[in-house]
Coordinates of C-alpha atoms and ligand atoms in Angstrom, one line a residue:
X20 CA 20.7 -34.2 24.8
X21 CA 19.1 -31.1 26.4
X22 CA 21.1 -29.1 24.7
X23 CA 20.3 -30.7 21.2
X24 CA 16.7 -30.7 22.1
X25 CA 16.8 -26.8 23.0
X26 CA 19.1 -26.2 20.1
X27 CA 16.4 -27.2 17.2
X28 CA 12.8 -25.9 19.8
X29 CA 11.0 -22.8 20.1
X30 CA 11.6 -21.8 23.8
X31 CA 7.9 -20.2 23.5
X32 CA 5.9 -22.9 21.8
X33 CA 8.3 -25.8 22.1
X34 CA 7.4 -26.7 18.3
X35 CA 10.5 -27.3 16.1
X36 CA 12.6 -23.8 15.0
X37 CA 13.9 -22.8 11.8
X38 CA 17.1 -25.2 12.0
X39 CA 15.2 -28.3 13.5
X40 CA 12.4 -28.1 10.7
X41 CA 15.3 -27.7 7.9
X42 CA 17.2 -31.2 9.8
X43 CA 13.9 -32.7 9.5
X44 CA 13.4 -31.9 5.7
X45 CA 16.5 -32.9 4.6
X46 CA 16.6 -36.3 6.8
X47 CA 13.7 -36.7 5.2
X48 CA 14.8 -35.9 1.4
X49 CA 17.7 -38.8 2.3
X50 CA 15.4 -41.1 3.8
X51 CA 15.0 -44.2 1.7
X52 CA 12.0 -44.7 -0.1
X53 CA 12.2 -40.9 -0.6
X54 CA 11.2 -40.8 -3.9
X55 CA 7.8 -41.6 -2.7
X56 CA 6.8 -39.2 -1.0
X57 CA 5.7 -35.1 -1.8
X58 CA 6.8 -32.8 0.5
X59 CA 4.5 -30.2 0.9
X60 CA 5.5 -26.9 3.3
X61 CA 3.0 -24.2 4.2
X62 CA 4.5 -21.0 5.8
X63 CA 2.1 -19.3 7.9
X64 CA 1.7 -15.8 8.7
X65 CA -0.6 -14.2 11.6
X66 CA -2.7 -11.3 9.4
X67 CA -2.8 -8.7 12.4
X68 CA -0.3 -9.7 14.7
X69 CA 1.2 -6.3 15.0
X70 CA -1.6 -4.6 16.0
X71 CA -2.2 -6.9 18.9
X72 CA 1.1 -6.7 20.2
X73 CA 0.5 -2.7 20.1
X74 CA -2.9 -3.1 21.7
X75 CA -1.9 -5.5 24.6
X76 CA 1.5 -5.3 25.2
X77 CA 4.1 -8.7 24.4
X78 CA 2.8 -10.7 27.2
X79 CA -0.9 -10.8 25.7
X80 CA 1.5 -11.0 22.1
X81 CA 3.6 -14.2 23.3
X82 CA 0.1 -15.6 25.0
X83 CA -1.6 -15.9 21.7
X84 CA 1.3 -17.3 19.8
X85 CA 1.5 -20.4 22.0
X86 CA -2.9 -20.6 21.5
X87 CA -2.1 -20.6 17.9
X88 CA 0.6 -23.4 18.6
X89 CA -1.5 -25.5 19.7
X90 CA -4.5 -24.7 18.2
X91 CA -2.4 -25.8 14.6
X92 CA -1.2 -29.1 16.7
X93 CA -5.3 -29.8 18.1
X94 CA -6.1 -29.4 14.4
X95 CA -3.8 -31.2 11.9
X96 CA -2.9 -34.5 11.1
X97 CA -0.6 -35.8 14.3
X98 CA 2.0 -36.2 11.2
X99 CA 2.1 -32.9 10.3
X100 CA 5.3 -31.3 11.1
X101 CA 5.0 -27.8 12.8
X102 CA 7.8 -25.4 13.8
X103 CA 7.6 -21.8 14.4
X104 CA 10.6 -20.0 12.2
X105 CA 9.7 -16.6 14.5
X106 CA 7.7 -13.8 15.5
X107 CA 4.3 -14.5 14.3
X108 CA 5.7 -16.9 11.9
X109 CA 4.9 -20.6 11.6
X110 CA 5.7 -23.5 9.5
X111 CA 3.7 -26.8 8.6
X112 CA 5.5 -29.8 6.7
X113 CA 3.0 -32.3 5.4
X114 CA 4.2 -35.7 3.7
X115 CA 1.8 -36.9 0.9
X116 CA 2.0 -40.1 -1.2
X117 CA 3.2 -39.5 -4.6
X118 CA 0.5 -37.6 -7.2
X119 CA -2.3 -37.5 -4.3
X120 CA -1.2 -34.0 -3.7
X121 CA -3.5 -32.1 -0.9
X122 CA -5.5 -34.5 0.7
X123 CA -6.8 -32.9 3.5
X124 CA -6.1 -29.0 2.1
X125 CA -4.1 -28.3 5.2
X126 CA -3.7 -25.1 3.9
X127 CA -7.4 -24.8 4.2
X128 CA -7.4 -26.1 7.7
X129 CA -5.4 -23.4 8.8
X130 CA -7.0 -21.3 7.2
X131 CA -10.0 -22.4 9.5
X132 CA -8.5 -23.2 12.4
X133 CA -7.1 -20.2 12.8
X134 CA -10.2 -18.2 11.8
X135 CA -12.0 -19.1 15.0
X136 CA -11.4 -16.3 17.5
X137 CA -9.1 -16.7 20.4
X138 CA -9.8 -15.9 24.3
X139 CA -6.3 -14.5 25.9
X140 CA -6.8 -12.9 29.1
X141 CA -10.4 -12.2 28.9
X142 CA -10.0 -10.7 26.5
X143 CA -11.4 -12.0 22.9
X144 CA -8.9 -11.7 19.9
X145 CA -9.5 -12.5 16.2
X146 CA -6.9 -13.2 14.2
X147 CA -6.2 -14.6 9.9
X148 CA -3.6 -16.3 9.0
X149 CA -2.2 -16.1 5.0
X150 CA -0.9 -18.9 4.0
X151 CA 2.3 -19.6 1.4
X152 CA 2.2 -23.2 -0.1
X153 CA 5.2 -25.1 -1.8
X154 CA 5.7 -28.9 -2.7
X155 CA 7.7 -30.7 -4.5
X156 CA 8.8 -34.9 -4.4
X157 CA 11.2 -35.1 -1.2
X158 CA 14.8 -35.4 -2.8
X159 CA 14.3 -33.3 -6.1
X160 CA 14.7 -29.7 -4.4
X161 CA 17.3 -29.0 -1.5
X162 CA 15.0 -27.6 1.0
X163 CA 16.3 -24.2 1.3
X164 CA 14.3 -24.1 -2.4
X165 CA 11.6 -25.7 -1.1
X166 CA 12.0 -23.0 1.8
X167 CA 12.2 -20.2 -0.6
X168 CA 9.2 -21.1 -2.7
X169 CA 7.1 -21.2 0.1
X170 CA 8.3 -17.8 1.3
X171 CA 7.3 -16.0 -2.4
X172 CA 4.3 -17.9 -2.0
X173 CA 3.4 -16.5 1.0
X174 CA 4.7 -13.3 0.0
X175 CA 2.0 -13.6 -2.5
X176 CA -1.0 -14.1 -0.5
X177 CA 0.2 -11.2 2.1
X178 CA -0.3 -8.9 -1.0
X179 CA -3.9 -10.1 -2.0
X180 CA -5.1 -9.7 1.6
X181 CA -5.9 -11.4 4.7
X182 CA -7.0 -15.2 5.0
X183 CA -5.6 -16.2 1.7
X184 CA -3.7 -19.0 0.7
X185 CA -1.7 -19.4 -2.6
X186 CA 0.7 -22.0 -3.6
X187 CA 4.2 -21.1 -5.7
X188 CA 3.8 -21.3 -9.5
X189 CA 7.2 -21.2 -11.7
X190 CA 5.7 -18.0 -13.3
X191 CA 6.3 -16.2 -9.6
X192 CA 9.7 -16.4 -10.2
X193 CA 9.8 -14.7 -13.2
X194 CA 7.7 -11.8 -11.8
X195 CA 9.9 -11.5 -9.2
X196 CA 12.8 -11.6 -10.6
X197 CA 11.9 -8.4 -13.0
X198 CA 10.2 -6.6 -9.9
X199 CA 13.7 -7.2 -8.3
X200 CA 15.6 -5.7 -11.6
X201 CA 12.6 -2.5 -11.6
X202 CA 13.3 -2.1 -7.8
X203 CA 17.4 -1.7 -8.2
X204 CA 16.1 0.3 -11.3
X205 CA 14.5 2.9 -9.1
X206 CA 16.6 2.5 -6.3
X207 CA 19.2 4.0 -8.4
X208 CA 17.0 6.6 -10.2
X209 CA 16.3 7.7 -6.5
X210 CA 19.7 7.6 -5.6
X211 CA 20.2 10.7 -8.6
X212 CA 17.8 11.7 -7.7
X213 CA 16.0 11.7 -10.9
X214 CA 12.4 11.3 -10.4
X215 CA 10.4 13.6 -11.9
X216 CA 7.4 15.5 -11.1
X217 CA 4.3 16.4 -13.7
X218 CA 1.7 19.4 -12.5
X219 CA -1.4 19.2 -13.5
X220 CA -3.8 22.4 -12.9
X221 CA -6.6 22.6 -10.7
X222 CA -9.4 25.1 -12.0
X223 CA -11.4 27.4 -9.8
X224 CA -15.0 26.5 -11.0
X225 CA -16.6 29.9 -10.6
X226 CA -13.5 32.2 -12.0
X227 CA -12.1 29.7 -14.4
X228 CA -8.7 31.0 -13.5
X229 CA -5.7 28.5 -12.5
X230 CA -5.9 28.3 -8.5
X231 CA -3.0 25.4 -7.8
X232 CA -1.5 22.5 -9.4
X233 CA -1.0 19.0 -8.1
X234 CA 2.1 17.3 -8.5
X235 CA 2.3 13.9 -9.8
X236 CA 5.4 11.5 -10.0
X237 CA 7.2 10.4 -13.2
X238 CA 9.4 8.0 -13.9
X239 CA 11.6 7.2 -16.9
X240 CA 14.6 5.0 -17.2
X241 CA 17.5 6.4 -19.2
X242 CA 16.1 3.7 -22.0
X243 CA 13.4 6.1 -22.3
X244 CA 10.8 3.3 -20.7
X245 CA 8.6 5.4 -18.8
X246 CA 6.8 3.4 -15.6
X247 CA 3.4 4.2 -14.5
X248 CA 3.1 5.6 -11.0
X249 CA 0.6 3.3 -10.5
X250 CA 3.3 0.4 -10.5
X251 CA 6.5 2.0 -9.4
X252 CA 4.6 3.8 -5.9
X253 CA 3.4 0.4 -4.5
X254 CA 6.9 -0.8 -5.4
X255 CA 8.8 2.0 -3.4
X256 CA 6.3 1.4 -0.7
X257 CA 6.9 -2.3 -0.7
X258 CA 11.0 -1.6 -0.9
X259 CA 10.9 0.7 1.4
X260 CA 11.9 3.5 -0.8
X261 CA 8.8 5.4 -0.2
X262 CA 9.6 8.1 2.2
X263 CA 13.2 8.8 -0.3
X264 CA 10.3 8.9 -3.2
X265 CA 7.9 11.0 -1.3
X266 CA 10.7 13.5 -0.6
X267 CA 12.0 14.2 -4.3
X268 CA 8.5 14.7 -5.0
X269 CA 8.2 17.0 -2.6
X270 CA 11.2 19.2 -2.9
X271 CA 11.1 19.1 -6.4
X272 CA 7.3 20.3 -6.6
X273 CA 8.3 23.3 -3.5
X274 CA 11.5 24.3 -5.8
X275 CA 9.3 24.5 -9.2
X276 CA 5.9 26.1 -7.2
X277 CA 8.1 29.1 -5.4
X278 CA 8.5 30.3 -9.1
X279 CA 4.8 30.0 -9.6
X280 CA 3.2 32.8 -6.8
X281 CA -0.3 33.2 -5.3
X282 CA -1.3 29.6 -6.8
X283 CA -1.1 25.9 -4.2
X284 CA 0.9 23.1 -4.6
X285 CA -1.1 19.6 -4.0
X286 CA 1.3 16.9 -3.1
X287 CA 0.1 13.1 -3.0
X288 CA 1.6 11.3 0.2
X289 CA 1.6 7.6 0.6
X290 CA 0.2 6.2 4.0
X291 CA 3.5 4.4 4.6
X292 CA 5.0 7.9 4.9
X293 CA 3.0 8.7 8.1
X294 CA 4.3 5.8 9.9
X295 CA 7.8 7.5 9.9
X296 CA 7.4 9.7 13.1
X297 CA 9.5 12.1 12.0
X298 CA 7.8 12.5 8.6
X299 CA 5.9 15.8 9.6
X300 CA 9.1 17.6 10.8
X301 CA 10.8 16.7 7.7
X302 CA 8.0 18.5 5.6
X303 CA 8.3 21.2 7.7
X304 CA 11.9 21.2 7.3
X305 CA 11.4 21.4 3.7
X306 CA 9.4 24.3 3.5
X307 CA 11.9 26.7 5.7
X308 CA 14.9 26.0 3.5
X309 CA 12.7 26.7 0.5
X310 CA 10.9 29.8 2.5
X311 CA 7.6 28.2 1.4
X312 CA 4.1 29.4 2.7
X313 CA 3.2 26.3 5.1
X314 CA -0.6 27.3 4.1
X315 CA 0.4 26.9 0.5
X316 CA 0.5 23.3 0.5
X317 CA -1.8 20.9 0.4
X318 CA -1.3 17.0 1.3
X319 CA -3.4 14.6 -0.2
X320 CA -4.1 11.6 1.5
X321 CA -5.8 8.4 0.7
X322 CA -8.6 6.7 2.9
X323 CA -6.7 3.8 3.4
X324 CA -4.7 4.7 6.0
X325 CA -7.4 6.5 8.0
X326 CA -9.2 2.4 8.6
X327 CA -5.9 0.9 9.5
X328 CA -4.3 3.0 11.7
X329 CA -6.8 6.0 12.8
X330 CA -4.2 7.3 15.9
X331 CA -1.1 7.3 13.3
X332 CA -3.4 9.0 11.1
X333 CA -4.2 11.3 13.6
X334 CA -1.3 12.5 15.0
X335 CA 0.2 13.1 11.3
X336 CA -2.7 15.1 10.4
X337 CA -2.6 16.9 13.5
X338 CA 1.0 17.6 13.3
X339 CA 1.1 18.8 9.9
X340 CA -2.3 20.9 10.5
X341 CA -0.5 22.5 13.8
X342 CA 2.2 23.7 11.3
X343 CA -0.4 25.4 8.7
X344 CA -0.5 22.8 6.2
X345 CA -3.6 21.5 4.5
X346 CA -5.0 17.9 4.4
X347 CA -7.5 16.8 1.6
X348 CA -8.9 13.2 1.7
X349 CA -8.0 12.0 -2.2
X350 CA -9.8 9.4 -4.3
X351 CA -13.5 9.8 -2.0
X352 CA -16.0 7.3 -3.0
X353 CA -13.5 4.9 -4.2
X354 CA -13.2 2.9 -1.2
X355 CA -15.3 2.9 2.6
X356 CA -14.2 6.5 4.0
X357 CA -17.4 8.0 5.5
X358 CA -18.4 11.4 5.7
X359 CA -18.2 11.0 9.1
X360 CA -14.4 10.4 8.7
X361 CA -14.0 13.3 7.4
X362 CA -15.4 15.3 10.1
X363 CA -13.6 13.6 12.7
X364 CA -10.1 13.9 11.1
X365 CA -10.3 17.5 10.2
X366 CA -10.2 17.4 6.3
X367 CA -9.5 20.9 4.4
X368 CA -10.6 19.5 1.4
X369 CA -12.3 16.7 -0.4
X370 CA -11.4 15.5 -3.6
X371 CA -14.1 13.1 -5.5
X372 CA -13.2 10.3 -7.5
X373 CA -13.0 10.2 -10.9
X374 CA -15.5 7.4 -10.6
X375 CA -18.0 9.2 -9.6
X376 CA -17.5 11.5 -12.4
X377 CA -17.3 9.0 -15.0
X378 CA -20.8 7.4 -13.5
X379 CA -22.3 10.3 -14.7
X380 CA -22.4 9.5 -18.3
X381 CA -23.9 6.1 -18.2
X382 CA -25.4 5.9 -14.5
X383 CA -28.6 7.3 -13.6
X384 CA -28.4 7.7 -10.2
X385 CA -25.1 9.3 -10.4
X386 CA -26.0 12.8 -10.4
X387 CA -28.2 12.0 -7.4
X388 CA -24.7 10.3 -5.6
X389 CA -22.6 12.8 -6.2
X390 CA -24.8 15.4 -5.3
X391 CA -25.8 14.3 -2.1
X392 CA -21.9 13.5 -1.7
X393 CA -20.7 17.3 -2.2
X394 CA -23.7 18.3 -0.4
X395 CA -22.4 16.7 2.7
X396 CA -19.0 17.6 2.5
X397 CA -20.4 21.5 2.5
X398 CA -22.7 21.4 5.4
X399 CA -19.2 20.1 7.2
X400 CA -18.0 23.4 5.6
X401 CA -15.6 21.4 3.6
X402 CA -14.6 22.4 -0.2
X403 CA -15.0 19.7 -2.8
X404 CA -12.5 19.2 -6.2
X405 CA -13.8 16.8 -8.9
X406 CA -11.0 14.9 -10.3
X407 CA -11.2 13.3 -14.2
X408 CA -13.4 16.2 -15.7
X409 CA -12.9 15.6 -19.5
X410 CA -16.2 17.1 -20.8
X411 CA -17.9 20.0 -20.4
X412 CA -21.2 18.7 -19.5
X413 CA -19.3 16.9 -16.5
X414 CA -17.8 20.0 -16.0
X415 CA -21.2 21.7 -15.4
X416 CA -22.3 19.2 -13.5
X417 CA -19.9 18.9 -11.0
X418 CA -20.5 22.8 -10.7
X419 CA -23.8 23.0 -10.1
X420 CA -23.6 20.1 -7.4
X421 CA -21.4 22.2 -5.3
X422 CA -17.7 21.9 -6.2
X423 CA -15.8 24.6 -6.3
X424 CA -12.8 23.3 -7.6
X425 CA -12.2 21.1 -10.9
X426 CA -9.3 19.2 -11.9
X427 CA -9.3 17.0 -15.5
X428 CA -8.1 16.4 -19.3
X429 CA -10.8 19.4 -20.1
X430 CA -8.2 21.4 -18.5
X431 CA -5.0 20.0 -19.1
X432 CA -3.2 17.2 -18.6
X433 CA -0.2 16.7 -16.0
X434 CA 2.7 18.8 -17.9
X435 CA 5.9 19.9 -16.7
X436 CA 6.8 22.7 -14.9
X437 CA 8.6 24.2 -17.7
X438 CA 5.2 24.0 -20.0
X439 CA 3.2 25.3 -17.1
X440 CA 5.4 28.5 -16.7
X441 CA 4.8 29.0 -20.2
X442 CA 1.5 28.7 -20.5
X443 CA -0.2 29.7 -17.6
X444 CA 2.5 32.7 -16.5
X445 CA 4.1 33.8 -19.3
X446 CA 1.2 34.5 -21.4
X447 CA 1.2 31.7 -24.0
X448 CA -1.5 29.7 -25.0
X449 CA -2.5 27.0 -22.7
X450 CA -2.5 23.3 -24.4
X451 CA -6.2 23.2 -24.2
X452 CA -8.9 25.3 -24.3
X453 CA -9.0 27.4 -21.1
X454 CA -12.1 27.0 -19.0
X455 CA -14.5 30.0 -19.3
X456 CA -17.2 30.4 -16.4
Ligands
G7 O1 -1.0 10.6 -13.0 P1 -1.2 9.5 -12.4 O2 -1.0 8.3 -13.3 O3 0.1 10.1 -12.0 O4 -1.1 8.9 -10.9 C1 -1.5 7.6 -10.6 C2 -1.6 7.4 -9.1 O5 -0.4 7.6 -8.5 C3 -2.6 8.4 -8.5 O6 -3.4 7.7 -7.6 C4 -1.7 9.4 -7.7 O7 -2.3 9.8 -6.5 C5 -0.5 8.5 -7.4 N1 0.7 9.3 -7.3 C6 1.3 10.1 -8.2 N2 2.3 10.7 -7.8 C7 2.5 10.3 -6.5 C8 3.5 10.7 -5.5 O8 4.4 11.5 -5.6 N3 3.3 10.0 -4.3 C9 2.3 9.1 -4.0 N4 2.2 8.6 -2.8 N5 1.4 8.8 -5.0 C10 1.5 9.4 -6.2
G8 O1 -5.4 9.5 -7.3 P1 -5.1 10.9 -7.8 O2 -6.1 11.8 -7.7 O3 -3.8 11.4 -7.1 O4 -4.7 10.6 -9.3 C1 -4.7 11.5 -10.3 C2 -4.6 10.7 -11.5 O5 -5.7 11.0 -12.4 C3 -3.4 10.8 -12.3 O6 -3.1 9.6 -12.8 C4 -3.8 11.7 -13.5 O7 -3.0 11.6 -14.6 C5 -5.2 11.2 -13.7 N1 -6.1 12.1 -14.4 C6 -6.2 13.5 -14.2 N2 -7.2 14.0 -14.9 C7 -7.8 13.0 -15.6 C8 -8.8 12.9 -16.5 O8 -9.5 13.9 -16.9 N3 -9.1 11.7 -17.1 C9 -8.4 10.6 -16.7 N4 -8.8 9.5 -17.3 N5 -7.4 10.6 -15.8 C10 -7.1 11.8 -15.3
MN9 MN1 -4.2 13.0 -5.8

């Protein structure tokens, strides 16, 4: 009896575990009268968890998962179901009368219960929870379905952010079927290593001359479909085939700039890359086989990684600074970065976003925004780029605020290495109009 009891617990929490929830659903699903009844299942993810474990250490970690157990059993309906499946996971099976779907929204309840700040140790911890909702009449779905909807559900509301709760739709399945087919797809693009890399040129605003390039993935599938990187990068971050990604950019962009002398090579990096420790090694690696000037190449970063995890942030930077690299903080006014972030992390350069730019045409207040913004940067002695310049008038505006570096369609667009060899180093004629002064 022991044994069965410790056989379908959570030694933590001693709520149900993964196989004692899945016995319950499926006596359930046989129970007579079954056609009854909804089952409803909630999987429940702490938003955060991670970093308190990394804060506190397990003890504090293991402490807060059994305030949350019983903080869900305080709250919800004494017929609520509740198991922990592990880690910071939890699940919450709910039994509603045919058609009354949701009544309470336990999802909701969660939501609030678990929004209240906990007290572990003195110490005062808030937490989220997402939530992942599925439901379906008890016998019409075995309850490993029932276990799987939940999961994409949950999966779902992970991806929009904390404290959210969704509930599975048929059309998730669809979605995630053809993500599934696009991340093989890419997998196996990676794998031959076929991803290619665009340049576009970045301008010096007082000479007008070609001072560096920044590379930019591509991808196209031997069916000539070509995928924007603004779908397939958060899908090799999510697959966990960015740092492979991040690579073939890289060492393609070193092999195709060593041709190109005197001029730097900007390289986009995706926060997930930082948090493999030996990610700044392997750059350096890089650059000896391909006898590459560290001082050459610049890494563009984006903000976000700088709010959720400043020391991993930090010691990347560092590291790569310490070997000669340069750092510039991409995409600035897009998002929260502060000037005072990039004081504090050591930035080389700041690019501003093509927002800002754009503001310019329709805004009145932009010139005054992005004035003030490149005036800041340069009393911290930092360089500015303007990104998206497709006008002249932007173009002389951005100039006269201060940058000193321009990047945009006025230029040229992102071409391939063979165009840029021939037109910016072997005397042709450049695509468009080169900038003059
Ligand atoms: O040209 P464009 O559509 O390439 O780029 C869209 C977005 O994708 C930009 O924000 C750019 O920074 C990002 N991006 C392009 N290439 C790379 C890359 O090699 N690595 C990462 N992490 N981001 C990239
Ligand atoms: O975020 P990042 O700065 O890495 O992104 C560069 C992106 O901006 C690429 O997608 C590139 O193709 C795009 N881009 C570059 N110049 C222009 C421009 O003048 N206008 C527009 N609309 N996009 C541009
Ligand atoms: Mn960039």
């Amino acid at each position: 009896m022991r044994s069965r009891h410790r056989a379908a617990h959570d030694a933590l929490t001693g709520l149900l575990n993964r196989s004692g929830l899945l016995e319950r659903m499926t006596a359930m699903s046989h129970a007579p009268g079954s056609e009854q009844i909804w089952l409803r299942l909630h999987f429940v993810d702490l938003d955060g968890f991670k970093g308190v474990n990394d804060a506190w250490g397990h003890a504090v970690g293991d402490e807060l998962i059994v305030a949350v157990s019983s903080r869900l059993r305080d709250t919800l309906s004494p017929d609520a179901i509740i198991a922990r499946l592990g880690g910071d996971e939890f699940a919450v099976l709910t039994i509603d009368a045919v058609q009354k779907q949701s009544s309470p929204d336990v999802g909701q309840q969660i939501q609030i219960a678990l929004q209240r700040a906990f007290e572990i140790r003195g110490r005062t911890i808030g937490i989220g929870a997402s939530v992942g909702v599925a439901a379906a009449p008890a016998g019409s779905l075995d309850s490993e379905e029932l276990i799987r909807r939940a999961d994409i559900a949950l999966y779902r509301a992970k991806d929009l952010g904390r404290g959210v709760t969704v509930e599975f739709e048929d059309g998730f399945d669809v979605d995630t079927k053809r993500l599934a087919q696009l991340e093989d797809a890419l997998r196996d693009t990676l794998s031959k290593n076929g991803i290619d890399v665009a340049f576009q040129p970045l301008i010096d605003a007082e000479s007008g001359a070609m001072c560096g390039v920044e590379a930019l993935a591509r991808w196209q599938s031997p069916d000539g479909t070509r995928h924007r990187p603004d779908v397939f990068i958060p899908l090799a971050e999510r697959s966990g085939l960015i740092d492979q990604l991040g690579m073939q950019v890289l060492g393609k962009s070193i092999d195709a700039a060593k041709q190109w002398p005197t001029i730097g090579l900007s390289v986009n990096v995706s926060p997930m890359q930082l948090k493999n420790p030996k990610f700044t090694q392997e750059v350096v690696e890089v650059l000896k086989a391909a006898d590459f000037e560290p001082h050459r190449l610049c890494i563009e970063l984006t903000e976000g990684i700088l709010i959720s995890d400043p020391d991993q942030a930090r010691r990347a930077i560092d590291g790569l600074k310490a070997a000669g690299i340069k750092i510039a903080l991409d995409d600035f006014g897009s998002g929260f970065a502060s000037i005072g972030t990039l004081r504090q992390f050591g930035f080389d350069r700041m690019k501003v976003d093509r927002s800002l730019v754009v503001a310019l045409d329709h805004d009145d207040n932009a010139g005054a925004v992005l004035q003030a913004t490149i005036a800041l940067a340069n009393a911290l002695h930092i360089p500015v780029t303007a990104e998206g310049i497709e006008t002249e008038q932007q173009a002389l505006a951005v100039k006269l605020s201060g940058c000193v570096e321009l990047q945009g369609y006025l230029f040229s667009k992102p071409i391939s290495a063979e165009e840029l060899r021939q037109f910016y180093f072997d005397g042709r004629s450049p695509p468009n109009k080169q900038y003059v002064g």
